[in-house]
Every structure is written in C-alpha cells, then in structure tokens.
Amino acid sequence: MSDPRIELYETYKKAIFLYLYRSTMNQHIAEDLTQDTFLKAFHSLSSYRGESSLKTWLFKIARNTYINFSKKKQNKIEFQSDLIDEQWAEQPDQYKRSDDQNQIELTLLQLPENYRTYIILRDANGLSYEEVAFVTNETIGQVKVGLYRARKKFKEIYRNLEEGE
C-alpha cells in the first residue's frame, strides 16, 4: 500500500512548483519553497477539513509560504535569466522558452504579489473564482475585481516591455 503523502506530493508537486517558480522566477528558491509547502501540508494534513480541494488547499499553503519568505527577505527577488535559460535548455522542445515566454515572466514579476497570484492561479492553473478566493482569503467579488485589475496592469506592463520602455 502506498503512502498517501507520497501520492499527494507526486500529484501536485509540478503545479505547486510552477506557481512558486512564477512567483519568484528563481528555480532554487521555488524548489525550497515547494519543499516547505509540502512539509507544512504533511504536518497539518490531519487538520484538513475538506473545505476546498486538496489542490486548492496546497496552493493556499504555497502562497502563505511564499509571502512569509518574501517578508523575511525584504528585497525584490531578481530575475535570473541565465539560470532559467540553462534550466530550460535541458527540457524537451515542448517546454523550451520563447522570447514571448520570457517577456510574460518578466511582466509577472513586475506585478504586485496579489495580482500575480490571481493570474497564476486563475489563468495558468485554471482554478475557479471560488478556489482563488479560498487561497487568497477574499470574497469572490474581490477576486473578480482583482483579476480584472491584474489583467489590465499585466497588459500595460507587457506593452511597455514590448516597446522597450
């Protein structure tokens, strides 16, 4: 019989890592935060009440882990393009990065954390408004307004990067 913790980790590690990677743009930090997220989840698994899916619950833990990390560091995490290019060079062609992908990630990094979270959870991970509200401790209305503003700000920053500003 397999360990449910291993199944939980194997099922959700990629989604949690990608969320944290898109939040930090740093592979090593994202890996550390992913480990921290799952350690916290394993320690509190007995208190999981089923108010959300396990995936949503893990995203909430991951977000709180990231926010705590950011508060401790008190500085902006730098985009490490050389490391990212090296990491992706080893991936199959379907995962290779394009200039557009680099620009998307640079844009995400310039957004406030809450805007970045809305976009990553809703647009990149397909979470429902209800699930995003659970992760962010907000109402569905706040999430919808926040996502609208996040997308608008994303487009503005993306255009500015395209124009070289």
XYZ file of C-alpha atoms in Angstrom:
165
model
C 0.000 0.000 0.000
C 1.417 3.374 -0.941
C 1.894 6.309 1.376
C -0.810 8.968 0.817
C 1.768 11.701 1.414
C 3.867 10.432 -1.495
C 0.762 10.312 -3.692
C -0.143 13.863 -2.651
C 3.369 15.068 -3.436
C 3.604 13.263 -6.768
C 0.171 14.505 -7.845
C 0.656 18.193 -7.037
C 4.406 18.897 -6.938
C 4.576 20.239 -10.500
C 1.638 22.630 -10.110
C 2.933 23.947 -6.781
C 6.493 24.297 -8.074
C 5.336 26.194 -11.187
C 3.219 28.546 -9.065
C 6.195 29.271 -6.811
C 8.580 29.499 -9.752
C 6.334 32.027 -11.480
C 6.154 33.954 -8.223
C 9.927 34.031 -7.667
C 11.473 33.443 -11.123
C 14.173 31.543 -9.276
C 14.409 27.767 -9.611
C 16.300 27.159 -6.369
C 14.010 29.321 -4.265
C 10.938 27.735 -5.859
C 12.302 24.258 -5.110
C 12.939 25.196 -1.466
C 9.505 26.788 -1.100
C 7.889 23.737 -2.720
C 9.558 21.502 -0.152
C 8.478 23.831 2.654
C 4.914 23.836 1.310
C 4.674 20.057 1.334
C 6.312 19.757 4.757
C 3.734 22.180 6.149
C 0.955 20.295 4.370
C 2.113 16.946 5.758
C 2.276 18.358 9.290
C -1.232 19.802 9.038
C -2.868 17.079 6.931
C -4.844 15.882 9.941
C -6.406 19.354 10.238
C -7.510 19.435 6.580
C -11.288 19.884 6.790
C -12.231 19.404 3.151
C -13.471 22.987 2.708
C -11.655 23.003 -0.616
C -9.924 20.543 -2.888
C -6.506 19.316 -1.818
C -5.002 21.217 -4.762
C -6.577 24.487 -3.634
C -5.522 23.860 -0.033
C -1.930 23.269 -1.203
C -1.967 26.485 -3.248
C -3.072 28.341 -0.120
C -0.183 26.863 1.857
C 2.218 27.640 -1.019
C 1.050 31.250 -1.195
C 1.431 31.740 2.551
C 4.873 30.120 2.394
C 5.869 32.488 -0.417
C 4.510 35.557 1.399
C 6.397 34.617 4.577
C 9.571 34.091 2.561
C 9.144 37.481 0.859
C 8.663 39.241 4.179
C 11.839 37.678 5.545
C 13.907 38.659 2.533
C 12.604 42.247 2.432
C 14.022 42.673 -1.044
C 12.852 42.059 -4.549
C 13.739 38.682 -5.983
C 15.842 39.143 -9.059
C 15.028 37.562 -12.383
C 17.834 35.151 -13.158
C 17.626 34.686 -16.910
C 20.912 32.760 -17.251
C 19.818 30.151 -14.727
C 16.372 29.924 -16.293
C 17.783 29.528 -19.812
C 20.138 26.808 -18.553
C 17.305 25.001 -16.798
C 15.022 25.098 -19.814
C 17.785 24.129 -22.249
C 17.690 20.674 -20.663
C 13.935 20.313 -21.158
C 12.178 18.689 -24.118
C 11.321 21.002 -27.020
C 7.715 21.434 -25.925
C 8.952 23.155 -22.763
C 11.584 25.382 -24.330
C 11.226 29.027 -23.635
C 10.433 31.612 -26.201
C 11.159 35.308 -26.083
C 7.448 35.789 -25.520
C 7.556 33.463 -22.509
C 10.487 35.413 -21.061
C 8.540 38.628 -21.517
C 5.474 37.113 -19.843
C 7.565 36.054 -16.859
C 9.252 39.456 -16.628
C 5.808 41.040 -16.707
C 4.516 38.725 -13.984
C 7.489 39.558 -11.805
C 6.685 43.273 -12.027
C 3.121 42.804 -10.825
C 2.223 43.134 -7.154
C 2.073 39.727 -5.456
C -1.716 39.630 -5.237
C -2.137 40.449 -8.963
C 0.470 37.838 -9.883
C -1.343 35.289 -7.700
C -4.709 35.983 -9.353
C -3.254 35.497 -12.830
C -1.203 32.415 -11.996
C -3.997 30.660 -10.130
C -6.888 31.579 -12.428
C -5.301 31.831 -15.873
C -2.319 29.476 -15.629
C -3.791 26.846 -13.278
C -7.482 27.127 -14.121
C -8.712 27.499 -10.559
C -12.282 28.721 -10.192
C -13.090 32.117 -8.683
C -14.202 30.264 -5.542
C -10.886 28.433 -5.301
C -8.873 31.623 -5.827
C -10.993 33.302 -3.137
C -10.165 30.447 -0.749
C -6.423 30.694 -1.452
C -6.349 34.487 -1.056
C -8.853 34.752 1.841
C -11.014 37.122 -0.192
C -14.583 37.201 -1.440
C -15.406 36.064 -4.956
C -16.247 39.674 -5.811
C -12.834 40.858 -4.624
C -11.180 38.161 -6.714
C -13.118 39.119 -9.854
C -12.280 42.804 -9.453
C -8.675 41.988 -8.550
C -8.285 39.697 -11.541
C -9.718 42.351 -13.858
C -7.242 44.905 -12.495
C -4.379 42.387 -12.612
C -5.036 41.567 -16.272
C -5.261 45.262 -17.115
C -1.962 46.002 -15.331
C -0.365 42.935 -16.945
C -1.290 44.198 -20.429
C 0.070 47.660 -19.612
C 3.421 46.334 -18.356
C 3.672 43.816 -21.202
C 3.119 46.558 -23.814
C 5.708 48.769 -22.146
C 8.248 45.932 -22.249
C 7.449 45.291 -25.901
C 8.055 48.952 -26.703
C 11.303 48.890 -24.745
C 10.277 51.313 -22.049
